[in-house]
mmCIF file of C-alpha atoms in Angstrom:
data_model
loop_
_atom_site.group_PDB
_atom_site.id
_atom_site.type_symbol
_atom_site.label_atom_id
_atom_site.label_comp_id
_atom_site.label_asym_id
_atom_site.label_seq_id
_atom_site.Cartn_x
_atom_site.Cartn_y
_atom_site.Cartn_z
ATOM 1 C CA MET Q 1 -0.617 -13.137 -15.036
ATOM 2 C CA SER Q 2 1.810 -16.037 -14.746
ATOM 3 C CA TYR Q 3 2.378 -18.244 -11.718
ATOM 4 C CA SER Q 4 5.646 -16.517 -10.771
ATOM 5 C CA GLU Q 5 3.972 -13.108 -10.878
ATOM 6 C CA ASP Q 6 1.216 -14.431 -8.603
ATOM 7 C CA GLY Q 7 3.887 -15.836 -6.290
ATOM 8 C CA ASP Q 8 5.776 -12.551 -6.314
ATOM 9 C CA GLU Q 9 2.559 -10.662 -5.604
ATOM 10 C CA ALA Q 10 1.800 -12.982 -2.667
ATOM 11 C CA GLU Q 11 5.350 -12.658 -1.336
ATOM 12 C CA LEU Q 12 5.200 -8.871 -1.637
ATOM 13 C CA GLY Q 13 1.915 -8.887 0.274
ATOM 14 C CA ARG Q 14 3.378 -11.131 2.982
ATOM 15 C CA LEU Q 15 6.479 -8.973 3.422
ATOM 16 C CA LEU Q 16 4.468 -5.743 3.436
ATOM 17 C CA GLY Q 17 2.182 -7.288 6.057
ATOM 18 C CA ILE Q 18 5.159 -8.017 8.308
ATOM 19 C CA VAL Q 19 6.483 -4.481 7.828
ATOM 20 C CA SER Q 20 3.046 -3.045 8.529
ATOM 21 C CA ASP Q 21 2.631 -5.056 11.750
ATOM 22 C CA LYS Q 22 6.179 -5.149 13.131
ATOM 23 C CA GLY Q 23 8.295 -2.693 11.130
ATOM 24 C CA LEU Q 24 11.366 -3.163 8.958
ATOM 25 C CA LYS Q 25 13.479 -4.436 11.849
ATOM 26 C CA ALA Q 26 11.401 -7.647 11.853
ATOM 27 C CA LEU Q 27 12.911 -8.614 8.480
ATOM 28 C CA ASP Q 28 16.396 -10.027 7.991
ATOM 29 C CA LEU Q 29 18.693 -8.680 5.263
ATOM 30 C CA VAL Q 30 17.650 -11.326 2.721
ATOM 31 C CA GLU Q 31 13.967 -10.488 3.226
ATOM 32 C CA LEU Q 32 14.729 -6.757 3.051
ATOM 33 C CA ASP Q 33 16.546 -7.250 -0.230
ATOM 34 C CA ARG Q 34 13.695 -9.338 -1.620
ATOM 35 C CA LEU Q 35 11.172 -6.679 -0.555
ATOM 36 C CA ARG Q 36 13.284 -4.000 -2.260
ATOM 37 C CA ILE Q 37 13.427 -6.011 -5.496
ATOM 38 C CA LEU Q 38 9.691 -6.730 -5.481
ATOM 39 C CA LEU Q 39 8.827 -3.092 -4.733
ATOM 40 C CA GLN Q 40 11.068 -1.780 -7.488
ATOM 41 C CA ALA Q 41 9.389 -4.141 -9.967
ATOM 42 C CA LYS Q 42 5.882 -3.059 -8.941
ATOM 43 C CA ASP Q 43 4.401 -0.293 -11.100
ATOM 44 C CA TYR Q 44 2.356 2.302 -9.229
ATOM 45 C CA THR Q 45 2.573 5.114 -11.809
ATOM 46 C CA ASP Q 46 -1.221 5.255 -12.115
ATOM 47 C CA ASN Q 47 -1.618 5.800 -8.342
ATOM 48 C CA LYS Q 48 0.252 8.872 -7.098
ATOM 49 C CA LYS Q 49 -0.263 8.127 -3.391
ATOM 50 C CA ALA Q 50 0.902 4.504 -3.716
ATOM 51 C CA ASN Q 51 3.922 5.591 -5.767
ATOM 52 C CA LYS Q 52 4.877 8.091 -3.061
ATOM 53 C CA SER Q 53 4.525 5.413 -0.359
ATOM 54 C CA LYS Q 54 6.662 3.052 -2.452
ATOM 55 C CA ALA Q 55 9.438 5.672 -2.734
ATOM 56 C CA LYS Q 56 9.296 6.358 1.008
ATOM 57 C CA LEU Q 57 9.498 2.652 1.875
ATOM 58 C CA LEU Q 58 12.420 2.131 -0.526
ATOM 59 C CA LYS Q 59 14.290 4.961 1.227
ATOM 60 C CA GLN Q 60 13.636 3.315 4.592
ATOM 61 C CA ILE Q 61 14.846 -0.055 3.278
ATOM 62 C CA ASN Q 62 18.035 1.527 1.936
ATOM 63 C CA SER Q 63 18.567 3.175 5.314
ATOM 64 C CA GLU Q 64 18.187 -0.202 7.065
ATOM 65 C CA PHE Q 65 20.796 -1.715 4.720
ATOM 66 C CA TYR Q 66 23.179 1.148 5.450
ATOM 67 C CA ASP Q 67 22.654 0.888 9.218
ATOM 68 C CA SER Q 68 23.190 -2.868 9.218
ATOM 69 C CA GLN Q 69 26.423 -2.558 7.231
ATOM 70 C CA ARG Q 70 27.680 0.269 9.421
ATOM 71 C CA GLN Q 71 27.126 -1.804 12.584
ATOM 72 C CA ARG Q 72 29.042 -4.744 11.150
ATOM 73 C CA ARG Q 73 32.076 -2.604 10.368
ATOM 74 C CA PHE Q 74 32.438 -1.541 13.974
ATOM 75 C CA LEU Q 75 32.124 -5.032 15.480
#
């Protein structure tokens, strides 16, 4: 494992910790996008439950992006 992969793994853990404690609303759009990128790169094919959780979280992140863009259009 290279240094950047270790850093990505640590960042993914940090962001997931924030989401676990405070929810997606605690993250700004840049952090949400970074979490989405890191999750998409993570391979959970060997763990069915983790893969299902990953898909669910990605849907929630996409929903947050949509909601944030929709709010901006009306302001």
